[in-house]
CSV table of C-alpha atoms and ligand atoms in Angstrom, one decimal:
chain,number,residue,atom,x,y,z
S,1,UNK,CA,15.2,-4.8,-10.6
S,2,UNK,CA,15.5,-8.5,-11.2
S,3,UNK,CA,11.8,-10.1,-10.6
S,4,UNK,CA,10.5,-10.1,-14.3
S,5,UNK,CA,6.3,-10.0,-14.6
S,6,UNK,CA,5.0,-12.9,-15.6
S,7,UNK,CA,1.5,-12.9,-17.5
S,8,UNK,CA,-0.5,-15.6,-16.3
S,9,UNK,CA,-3.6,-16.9,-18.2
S,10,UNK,CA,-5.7,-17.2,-14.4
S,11,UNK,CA,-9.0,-15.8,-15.3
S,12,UNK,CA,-11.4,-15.9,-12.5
S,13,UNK,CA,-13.3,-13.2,-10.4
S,14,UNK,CA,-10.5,-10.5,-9.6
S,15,UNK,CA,-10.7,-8.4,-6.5
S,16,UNK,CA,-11.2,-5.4,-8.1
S,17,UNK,CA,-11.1,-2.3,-6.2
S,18,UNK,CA,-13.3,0.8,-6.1
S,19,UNK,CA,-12.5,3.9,-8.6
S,20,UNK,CA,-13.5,7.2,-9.6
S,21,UNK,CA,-15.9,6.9,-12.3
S,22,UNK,CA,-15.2,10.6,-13.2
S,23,UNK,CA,-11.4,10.3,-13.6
S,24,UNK,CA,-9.8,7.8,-16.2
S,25,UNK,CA,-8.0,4.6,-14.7
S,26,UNK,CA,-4.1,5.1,-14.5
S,27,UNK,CA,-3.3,1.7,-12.7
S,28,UNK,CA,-5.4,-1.6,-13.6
S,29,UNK,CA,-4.0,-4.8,-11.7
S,30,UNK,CA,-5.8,-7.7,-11.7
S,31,UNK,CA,-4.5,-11.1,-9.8
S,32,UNK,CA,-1.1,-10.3,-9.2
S,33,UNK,CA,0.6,-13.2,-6.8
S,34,UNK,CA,4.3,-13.4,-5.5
S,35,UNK,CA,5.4,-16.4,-4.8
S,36,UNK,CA,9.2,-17.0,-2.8
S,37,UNK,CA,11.1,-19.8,-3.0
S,38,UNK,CA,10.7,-23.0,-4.9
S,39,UNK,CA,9.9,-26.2,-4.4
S,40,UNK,CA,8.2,-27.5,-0.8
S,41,UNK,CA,9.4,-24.1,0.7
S,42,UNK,CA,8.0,-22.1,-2.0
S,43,UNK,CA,4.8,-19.9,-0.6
S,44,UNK,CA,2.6,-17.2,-1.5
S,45,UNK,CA,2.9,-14.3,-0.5
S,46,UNK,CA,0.5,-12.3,-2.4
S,47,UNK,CA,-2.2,-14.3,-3.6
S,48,UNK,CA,-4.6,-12.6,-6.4
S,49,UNK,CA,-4.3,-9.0,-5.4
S,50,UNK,CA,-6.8,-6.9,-8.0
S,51,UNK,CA,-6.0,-2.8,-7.7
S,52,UNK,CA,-8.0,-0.1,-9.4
S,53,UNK,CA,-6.7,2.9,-9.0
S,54,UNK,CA,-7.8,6.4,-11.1
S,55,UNK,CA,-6.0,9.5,-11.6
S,56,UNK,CA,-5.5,12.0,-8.8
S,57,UNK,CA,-7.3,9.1,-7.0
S,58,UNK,CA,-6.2,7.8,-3.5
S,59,UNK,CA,-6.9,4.5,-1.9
S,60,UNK,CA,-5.4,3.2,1.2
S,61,UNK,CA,-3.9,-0.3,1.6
S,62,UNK,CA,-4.8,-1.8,4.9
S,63,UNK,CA,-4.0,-5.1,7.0
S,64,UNK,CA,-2.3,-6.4,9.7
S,65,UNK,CA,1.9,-7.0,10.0
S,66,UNK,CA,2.8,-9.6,7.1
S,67,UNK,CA,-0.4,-9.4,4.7
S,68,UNK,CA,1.6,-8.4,1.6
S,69,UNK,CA,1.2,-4.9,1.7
S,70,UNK,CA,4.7,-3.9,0.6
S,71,UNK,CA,5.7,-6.9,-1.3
S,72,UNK,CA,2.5,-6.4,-3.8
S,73,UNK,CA,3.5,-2.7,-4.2
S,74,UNK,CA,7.6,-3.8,-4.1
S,75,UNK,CA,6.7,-6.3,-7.2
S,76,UNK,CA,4.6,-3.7,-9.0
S,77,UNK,CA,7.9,-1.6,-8.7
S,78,UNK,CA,10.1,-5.0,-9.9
S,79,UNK,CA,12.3,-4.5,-7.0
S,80,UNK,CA,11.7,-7.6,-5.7
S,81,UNK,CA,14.6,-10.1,-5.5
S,82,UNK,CA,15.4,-12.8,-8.0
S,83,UNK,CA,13.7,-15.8,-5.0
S,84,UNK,CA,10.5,-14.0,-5.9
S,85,UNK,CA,8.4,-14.9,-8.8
S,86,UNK,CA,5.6,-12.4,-9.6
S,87,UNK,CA,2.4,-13.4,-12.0
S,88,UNK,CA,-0.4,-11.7,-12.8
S,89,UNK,CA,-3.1,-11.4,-15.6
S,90,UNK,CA,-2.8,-7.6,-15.8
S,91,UNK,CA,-0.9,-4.9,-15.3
S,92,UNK,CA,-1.7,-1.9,-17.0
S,93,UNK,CA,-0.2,2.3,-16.1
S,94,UNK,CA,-1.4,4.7,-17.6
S,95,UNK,CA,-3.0,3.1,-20.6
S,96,UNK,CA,0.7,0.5,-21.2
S,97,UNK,CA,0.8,-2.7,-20.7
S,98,UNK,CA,3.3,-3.5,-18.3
S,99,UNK,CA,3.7,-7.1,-18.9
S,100,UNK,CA,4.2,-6.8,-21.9
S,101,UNK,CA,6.9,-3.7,-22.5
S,102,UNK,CA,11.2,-5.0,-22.1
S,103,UNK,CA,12.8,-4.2,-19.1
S,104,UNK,CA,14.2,-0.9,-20.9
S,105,UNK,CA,10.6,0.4,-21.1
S,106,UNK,CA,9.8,-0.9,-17.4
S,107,UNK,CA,12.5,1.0,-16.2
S,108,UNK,CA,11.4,4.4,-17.8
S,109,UNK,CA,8.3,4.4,-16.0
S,110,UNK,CA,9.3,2.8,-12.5
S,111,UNK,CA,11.3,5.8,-10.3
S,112,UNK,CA,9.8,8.2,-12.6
S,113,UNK,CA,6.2,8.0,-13.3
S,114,UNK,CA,5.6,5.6,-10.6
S,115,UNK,CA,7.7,6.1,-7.4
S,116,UNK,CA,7.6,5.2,-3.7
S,117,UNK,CA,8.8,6.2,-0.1
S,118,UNK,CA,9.8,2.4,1.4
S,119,UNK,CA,9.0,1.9,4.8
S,120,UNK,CA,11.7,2.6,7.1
S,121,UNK,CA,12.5,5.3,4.8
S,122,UNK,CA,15.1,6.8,6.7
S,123,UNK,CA,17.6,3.6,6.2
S,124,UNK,CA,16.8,4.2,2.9
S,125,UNK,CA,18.9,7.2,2.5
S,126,UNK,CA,22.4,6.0,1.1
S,127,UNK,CA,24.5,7.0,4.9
S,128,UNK,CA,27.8,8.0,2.7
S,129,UNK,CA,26.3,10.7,0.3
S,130,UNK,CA,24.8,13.9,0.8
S,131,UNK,CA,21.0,15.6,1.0
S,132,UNK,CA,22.5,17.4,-3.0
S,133,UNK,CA,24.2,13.8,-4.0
S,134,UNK,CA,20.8,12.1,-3.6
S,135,UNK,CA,18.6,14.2,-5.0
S,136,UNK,CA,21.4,15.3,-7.6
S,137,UNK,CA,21.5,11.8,-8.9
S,138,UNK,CA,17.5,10.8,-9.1
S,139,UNK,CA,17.2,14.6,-11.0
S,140,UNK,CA,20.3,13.5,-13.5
S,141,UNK,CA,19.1,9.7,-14.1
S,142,UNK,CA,15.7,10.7,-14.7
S,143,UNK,CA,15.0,13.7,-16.0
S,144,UNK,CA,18.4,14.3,-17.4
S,145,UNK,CA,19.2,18.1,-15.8
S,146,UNK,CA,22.5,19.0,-15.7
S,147,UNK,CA,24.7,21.5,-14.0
S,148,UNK,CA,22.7,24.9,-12.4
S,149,UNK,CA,19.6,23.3,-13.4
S,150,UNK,CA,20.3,20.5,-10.7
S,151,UNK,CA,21.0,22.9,-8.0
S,152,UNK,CA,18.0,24.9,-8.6
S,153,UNK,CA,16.0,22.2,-8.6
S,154,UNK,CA,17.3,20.3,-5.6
S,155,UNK,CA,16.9,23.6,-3.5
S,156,UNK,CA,12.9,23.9,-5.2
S,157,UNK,CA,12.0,20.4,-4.0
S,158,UNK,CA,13.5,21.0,-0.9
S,159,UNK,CA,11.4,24.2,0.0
S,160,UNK,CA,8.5,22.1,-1.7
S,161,UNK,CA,8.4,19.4,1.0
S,162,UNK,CA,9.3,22.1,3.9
S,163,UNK,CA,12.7,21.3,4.8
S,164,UNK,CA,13.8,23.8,7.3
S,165,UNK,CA,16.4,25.8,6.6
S,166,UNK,CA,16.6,24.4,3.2
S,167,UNK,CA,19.9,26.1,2.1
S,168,UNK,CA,21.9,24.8,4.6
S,169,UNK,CA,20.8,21.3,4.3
S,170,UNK,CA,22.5,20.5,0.7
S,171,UNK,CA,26.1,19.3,2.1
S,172,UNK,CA,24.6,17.9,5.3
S,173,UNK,CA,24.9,13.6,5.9
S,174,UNK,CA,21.6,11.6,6.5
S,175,UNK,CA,22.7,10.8,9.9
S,176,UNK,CA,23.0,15.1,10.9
S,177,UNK,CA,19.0,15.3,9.9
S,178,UNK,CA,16.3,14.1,12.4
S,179,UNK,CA,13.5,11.8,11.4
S,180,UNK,CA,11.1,14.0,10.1
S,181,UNK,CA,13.3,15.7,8.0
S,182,UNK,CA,15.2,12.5,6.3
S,183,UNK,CA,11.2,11.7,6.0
S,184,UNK,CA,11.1,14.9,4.2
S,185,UNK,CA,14.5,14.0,1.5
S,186,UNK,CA,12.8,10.7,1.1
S,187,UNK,CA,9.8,12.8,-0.2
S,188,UNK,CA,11.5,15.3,-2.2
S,189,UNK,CA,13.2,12.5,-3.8
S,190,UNK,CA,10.0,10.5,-4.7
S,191,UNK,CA,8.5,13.7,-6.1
S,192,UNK,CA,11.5,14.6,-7.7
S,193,UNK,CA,10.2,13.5,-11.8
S,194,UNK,CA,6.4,14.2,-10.5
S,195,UNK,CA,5.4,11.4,-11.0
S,196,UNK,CA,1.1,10.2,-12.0
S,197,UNK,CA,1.6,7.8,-8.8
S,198,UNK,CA,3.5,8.0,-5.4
S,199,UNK,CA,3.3,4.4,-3.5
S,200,UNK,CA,3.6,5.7,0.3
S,201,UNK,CA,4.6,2.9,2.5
S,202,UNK,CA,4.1,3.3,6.2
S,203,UNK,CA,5.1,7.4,5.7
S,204,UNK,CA,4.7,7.8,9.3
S,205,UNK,CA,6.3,5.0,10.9
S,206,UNK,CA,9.1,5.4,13.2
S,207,UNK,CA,7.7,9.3,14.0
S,208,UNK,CA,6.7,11.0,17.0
S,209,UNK,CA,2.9,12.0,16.7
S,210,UNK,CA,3.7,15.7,16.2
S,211,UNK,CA,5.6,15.3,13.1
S,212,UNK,CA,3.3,12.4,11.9
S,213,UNK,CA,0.7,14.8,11.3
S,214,UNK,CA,3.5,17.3,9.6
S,215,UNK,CA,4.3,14.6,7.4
S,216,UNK,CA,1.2,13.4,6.7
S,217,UNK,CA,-0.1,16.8,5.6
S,218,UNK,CA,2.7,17.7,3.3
S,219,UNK,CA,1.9,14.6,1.5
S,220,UNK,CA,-2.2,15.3,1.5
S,221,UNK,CA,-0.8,18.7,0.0
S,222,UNK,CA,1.3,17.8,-2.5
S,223,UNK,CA,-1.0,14.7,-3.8
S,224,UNK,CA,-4.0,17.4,-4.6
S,225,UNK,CA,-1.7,20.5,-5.9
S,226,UNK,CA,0.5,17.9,-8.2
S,227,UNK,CA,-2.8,15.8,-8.8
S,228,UNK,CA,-1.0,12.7,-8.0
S,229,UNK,CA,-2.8,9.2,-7.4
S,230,UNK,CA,-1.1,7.9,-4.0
S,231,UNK,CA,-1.7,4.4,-3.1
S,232,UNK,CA,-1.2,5.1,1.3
S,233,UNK,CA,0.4,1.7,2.9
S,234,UNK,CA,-1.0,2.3,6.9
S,235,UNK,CA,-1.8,0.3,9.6
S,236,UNK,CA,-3.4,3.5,10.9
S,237,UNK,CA,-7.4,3.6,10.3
S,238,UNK,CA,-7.1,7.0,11.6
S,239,UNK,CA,-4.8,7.5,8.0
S,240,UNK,CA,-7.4,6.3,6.4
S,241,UNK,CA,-9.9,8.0,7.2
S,242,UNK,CA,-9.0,11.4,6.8
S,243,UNK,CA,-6.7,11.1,3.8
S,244,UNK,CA,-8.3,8.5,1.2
S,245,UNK,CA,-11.9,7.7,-0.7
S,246,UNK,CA,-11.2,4.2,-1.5
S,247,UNK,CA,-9.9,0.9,0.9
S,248,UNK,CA,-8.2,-2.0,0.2
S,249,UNK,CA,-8.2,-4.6,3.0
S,250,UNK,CA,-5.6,-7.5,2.9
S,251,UNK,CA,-4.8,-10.1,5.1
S,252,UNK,CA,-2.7,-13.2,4.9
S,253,UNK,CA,-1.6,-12.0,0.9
S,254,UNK,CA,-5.6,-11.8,-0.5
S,255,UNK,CA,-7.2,-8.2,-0.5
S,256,UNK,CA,-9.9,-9.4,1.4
S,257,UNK,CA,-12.4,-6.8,1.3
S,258,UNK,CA,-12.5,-3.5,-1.0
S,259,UNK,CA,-15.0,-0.6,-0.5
S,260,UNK,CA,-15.6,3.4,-0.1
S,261,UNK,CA,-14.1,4.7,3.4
S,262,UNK,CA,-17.8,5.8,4.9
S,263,UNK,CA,-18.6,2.8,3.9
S,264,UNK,CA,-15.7,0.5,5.3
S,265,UNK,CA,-16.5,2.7,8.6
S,266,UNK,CA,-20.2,2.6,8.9
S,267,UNK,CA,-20.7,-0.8,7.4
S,268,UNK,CA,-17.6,-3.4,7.0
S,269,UNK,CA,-18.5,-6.7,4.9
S,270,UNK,CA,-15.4,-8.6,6.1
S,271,UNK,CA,-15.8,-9.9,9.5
S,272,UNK,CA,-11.4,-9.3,9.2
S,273,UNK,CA,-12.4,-5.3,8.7
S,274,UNK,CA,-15.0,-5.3,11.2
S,275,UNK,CA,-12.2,-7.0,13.4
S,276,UNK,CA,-9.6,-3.9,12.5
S,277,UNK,CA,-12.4,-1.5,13.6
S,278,UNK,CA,-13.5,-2.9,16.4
S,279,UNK,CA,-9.7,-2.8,17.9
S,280,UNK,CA,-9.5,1.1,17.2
S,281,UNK,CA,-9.3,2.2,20.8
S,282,UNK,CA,-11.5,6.0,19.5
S,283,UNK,CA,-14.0,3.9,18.1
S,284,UNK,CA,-14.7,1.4,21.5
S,285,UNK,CA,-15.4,4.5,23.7
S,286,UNK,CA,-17.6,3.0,26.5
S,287,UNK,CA,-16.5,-0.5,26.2
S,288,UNK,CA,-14.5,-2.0,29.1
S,289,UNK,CA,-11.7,-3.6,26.5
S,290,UNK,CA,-11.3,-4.0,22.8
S,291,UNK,CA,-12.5,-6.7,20.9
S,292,UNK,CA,-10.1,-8.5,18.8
S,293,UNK,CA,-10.0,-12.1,17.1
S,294,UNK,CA,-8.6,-15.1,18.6
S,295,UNK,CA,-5.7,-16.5,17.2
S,296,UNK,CA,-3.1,-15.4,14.7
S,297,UNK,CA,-2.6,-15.3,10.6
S,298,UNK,CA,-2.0,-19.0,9.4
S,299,UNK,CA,1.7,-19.9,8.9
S,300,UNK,CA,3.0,-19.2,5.5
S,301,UNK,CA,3.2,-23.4,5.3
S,302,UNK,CA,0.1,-24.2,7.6
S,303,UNK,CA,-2.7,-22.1,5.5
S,304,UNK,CA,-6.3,-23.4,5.6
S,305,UNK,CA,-7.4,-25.2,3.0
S,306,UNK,CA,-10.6,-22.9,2.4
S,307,UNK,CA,-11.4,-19.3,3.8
S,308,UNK,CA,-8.1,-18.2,5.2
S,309,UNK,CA,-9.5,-16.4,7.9
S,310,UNK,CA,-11.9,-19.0,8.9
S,311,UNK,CA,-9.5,-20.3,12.2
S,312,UNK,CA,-10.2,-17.1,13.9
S,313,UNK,CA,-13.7,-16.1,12.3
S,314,UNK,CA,-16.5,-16.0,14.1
S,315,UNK,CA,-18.9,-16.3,11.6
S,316,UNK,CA,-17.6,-19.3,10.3
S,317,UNK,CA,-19.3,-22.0,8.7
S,318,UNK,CA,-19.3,-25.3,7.3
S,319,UNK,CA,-19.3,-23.7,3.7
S,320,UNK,CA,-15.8,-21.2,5.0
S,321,UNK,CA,-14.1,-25.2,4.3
S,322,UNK,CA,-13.6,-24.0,0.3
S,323,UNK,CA,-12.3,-20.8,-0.8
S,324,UNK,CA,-14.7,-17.8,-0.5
S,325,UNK,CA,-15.8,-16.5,-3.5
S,326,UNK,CA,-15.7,-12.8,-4.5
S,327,UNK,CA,-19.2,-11.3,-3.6
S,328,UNK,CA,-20.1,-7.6,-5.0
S,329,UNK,CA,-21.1,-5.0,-1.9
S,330,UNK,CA,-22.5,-1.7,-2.8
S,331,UNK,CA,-19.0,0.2,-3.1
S,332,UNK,CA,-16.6,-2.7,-3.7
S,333,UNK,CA,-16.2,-6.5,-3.4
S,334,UNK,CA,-15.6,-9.1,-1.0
S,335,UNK,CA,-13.9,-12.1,-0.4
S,336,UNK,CA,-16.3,-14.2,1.8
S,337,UNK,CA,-19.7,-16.7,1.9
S,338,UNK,CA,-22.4,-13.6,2.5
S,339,UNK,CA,-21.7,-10.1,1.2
S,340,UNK,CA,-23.0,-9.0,4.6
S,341,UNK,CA,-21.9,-11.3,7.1
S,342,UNK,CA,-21.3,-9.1,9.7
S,343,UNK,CA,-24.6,-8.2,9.9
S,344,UNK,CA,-25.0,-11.1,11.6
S,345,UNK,CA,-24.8,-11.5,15.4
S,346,UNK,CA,-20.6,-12.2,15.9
S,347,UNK,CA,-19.3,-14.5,18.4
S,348,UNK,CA,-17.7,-11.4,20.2
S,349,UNK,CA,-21.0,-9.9,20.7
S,350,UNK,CA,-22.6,-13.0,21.7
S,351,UNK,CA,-19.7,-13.4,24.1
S,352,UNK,CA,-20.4,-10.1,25.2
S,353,UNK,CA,-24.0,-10.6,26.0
S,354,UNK,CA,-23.5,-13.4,28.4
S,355,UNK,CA,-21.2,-11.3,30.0
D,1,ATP,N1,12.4,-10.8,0.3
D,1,ATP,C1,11.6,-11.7,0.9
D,1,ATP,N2,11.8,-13.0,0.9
D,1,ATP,C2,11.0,-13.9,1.5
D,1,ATP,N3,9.8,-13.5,2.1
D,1,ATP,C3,9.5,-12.2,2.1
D,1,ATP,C4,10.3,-11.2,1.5
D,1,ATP,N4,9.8,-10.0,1.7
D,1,ATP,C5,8.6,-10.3,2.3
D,1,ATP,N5,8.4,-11.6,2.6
D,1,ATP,C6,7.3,-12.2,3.2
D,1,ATP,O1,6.1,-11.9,2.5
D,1,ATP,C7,5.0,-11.7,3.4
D,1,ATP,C8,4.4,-10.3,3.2
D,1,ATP,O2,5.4,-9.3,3.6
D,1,ATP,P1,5.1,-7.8,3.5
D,1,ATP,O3,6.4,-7.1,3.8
D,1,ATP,O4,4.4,-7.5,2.2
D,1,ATP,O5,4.1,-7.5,4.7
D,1,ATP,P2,3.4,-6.1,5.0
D,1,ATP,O6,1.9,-6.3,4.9
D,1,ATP,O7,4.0,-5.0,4.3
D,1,ATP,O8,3.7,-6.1,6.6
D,1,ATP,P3,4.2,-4.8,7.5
D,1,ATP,O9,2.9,-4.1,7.8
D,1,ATP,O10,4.9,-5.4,8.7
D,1,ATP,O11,5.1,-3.9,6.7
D,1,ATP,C9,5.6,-11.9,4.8
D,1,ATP,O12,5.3,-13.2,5.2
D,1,ATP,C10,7.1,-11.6,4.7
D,1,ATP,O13,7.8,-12.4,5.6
D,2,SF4,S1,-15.7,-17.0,4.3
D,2,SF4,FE1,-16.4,-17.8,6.3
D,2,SF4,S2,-14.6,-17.9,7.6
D,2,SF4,FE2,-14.1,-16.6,5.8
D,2,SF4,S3,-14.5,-14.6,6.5
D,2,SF4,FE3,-16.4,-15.3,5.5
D,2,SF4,S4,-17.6,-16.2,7.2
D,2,SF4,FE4,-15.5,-15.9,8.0
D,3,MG,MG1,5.2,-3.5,4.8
């Protein structure tokens, strides 16, 4: 862990997200940016991300390739490296202020409390130790078990995620394990301290649809059994729709759009949400092709000086030339001019009418 947390004294309208009212708040961040590099080649990567998340809660985390998805939850973890410098006005887990507590304290709490399955999780898995070593060692570090006690837990976690044929996967390599089950080791290790929070990033990428759905249940399972809050990394609506309450929308490092999932479905304020939905091939039954936005997120050194969606918006106006500000919807927030712009008639559907 080398990126420190830097408390900044910013204090503007944060893009707070959505949370339980009934459950108490276990993870309160509020304009956390990453910045890499220095200098003129220094950008932002994540720019003022604001997360609510309550206990046993789970939101998803949703935008296109390159909107900050991981690096905002990879800085929240401090496993960023040192080119990275991460700066936000809050942090707080489970009642403790992150940016405040020394490394030593950060490092109690990250792996343990909070943990995560990366994306590409299977070239996570250290290629030179075994299924037991792996576990063995997260089991040891954390929770301190020693001797039997390791073995019967390893062998516990493993029949917890599923892993067929459990027994005989202990002294097997990652590279003698298909993809679902290596998905499944990554699991059982995140698990492993059962931790208030699991960060799942893209838990079904790089699997066949069949074992997706496995996958995806095991984790649905163990989130409401260990009453877990998961924050779900996807670029799968579909995810989102049948595993979370609460949405985060990002694109181009800003959360762009927070809200309820029936109501990110039924009635997006973000013309970049509606955008997502209208590209879901399920949802544009009837229609002769999808609809999708012109154009592609601004360079990381060629951003627009105001709305950072407003080259490929088609709502934009001469107001879109300064940043949005942060308008309240009925389940969340939004980053744009009207907190229900796409109400209006879009340019795709105008388009579509002179058809
Ligand atoms: N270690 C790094 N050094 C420099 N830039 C980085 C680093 N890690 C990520 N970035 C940049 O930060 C931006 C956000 O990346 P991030 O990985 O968070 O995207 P993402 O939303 O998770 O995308 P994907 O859906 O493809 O996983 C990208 O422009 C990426 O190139
Ligand atoms: S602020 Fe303007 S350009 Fe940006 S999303 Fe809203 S309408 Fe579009
Ligand atoms: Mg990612």
């Amino acid at each position: 862990m080398t990126d420190p947390l830097i408390k900044t004294p910013i204090n503007h309208t944060s893009m707070n997200g959505t949370s339980k009212k009934d459950s108490p708040l276990l993870l309160d961040i509020e304009n956390l940016s990453v910045t890499f590099g220095q200098g003129i080649r220094a950008f932002r990567a994540v720019d003022d991300v604001s997360l609510k998340i309550a206990q046993g809660e789970v939101i998803a985390v949703v935008g296109e390739s390159g909107s900050g998805k991981s690096v905002t939850m990879m800085a929240l973890m401090g496993l960023l490296p040192p080119s990275a410098t991460v700066r936000a006005q809050r942090v707080v887990f489970d009642n403790k202020d992150m940016l405040s507590m020394s490394a030593k304290e950060r490092r109690g709490i990250i792996g343990k409390d909070i943990s995560m399955i990366f994306q590409n999780a299977m070239s996570c898995l250290n290629p030179s130790f075994t299924v037991e070593m792996q576990l063995g060692e997260v089991l040891r570090k954390h929770l301190g078990l020693r001797g039997a006690a390791v073995q019967t837990r390893i062998l516990e976690l493993l029949e917890l995620v599923e892993m067929p044929d459990a027994k005989n996967r202990l002294k097997v390599y990652p590279h003698q394990l298909s993809g679902g089950m290596s998905q499944r080791v990554m699991i059982a290790m995140a698990i492993a301290c059962e931790p208030k929070l699991l960060i799942a990033d893209e838990p079904t990428t790089a699997l066949d649809v069949t074992v997706q759905a496995q996958i995806m249940d095991l984790l649905s399972r163990l989130q409401r059994e260990k009453q877990m809050a998961m924050v779900l990394i996807t670029h799968d609506l579909g995810l989102v729709a049948q595993n979370s309450r609460d949405v985060a929308v990002m694109y181009a490092g800003q959360v762009v759009e927070t809200s309820t999932v029936p109501e990110i479905f039924q009635k997006p304020a973000h013309p970049y949400t509606e955008a997502l939905l209208q590209a879901i091939p399920e949802l544009a039954i009837g229609q002769d092709r999808l609809n999708s936005l012109p154009g592609v997120v601004p360079s990381q050194y060629d951003r627009p000086a105001g709305c950072l969606l407003s080259p490929r918006c088609p709502y934009k106006e001469p107001a879109c030339e300064v940043p949005p500000p942060i308008l309240d919807t009925p389940n969340g927030k939004v980053r744009c001019i009207d907190s229900n712009i796409t109400s209006r008639p879009s340019h795709a559907a105008i388009l579509e009418s002179q058809v």
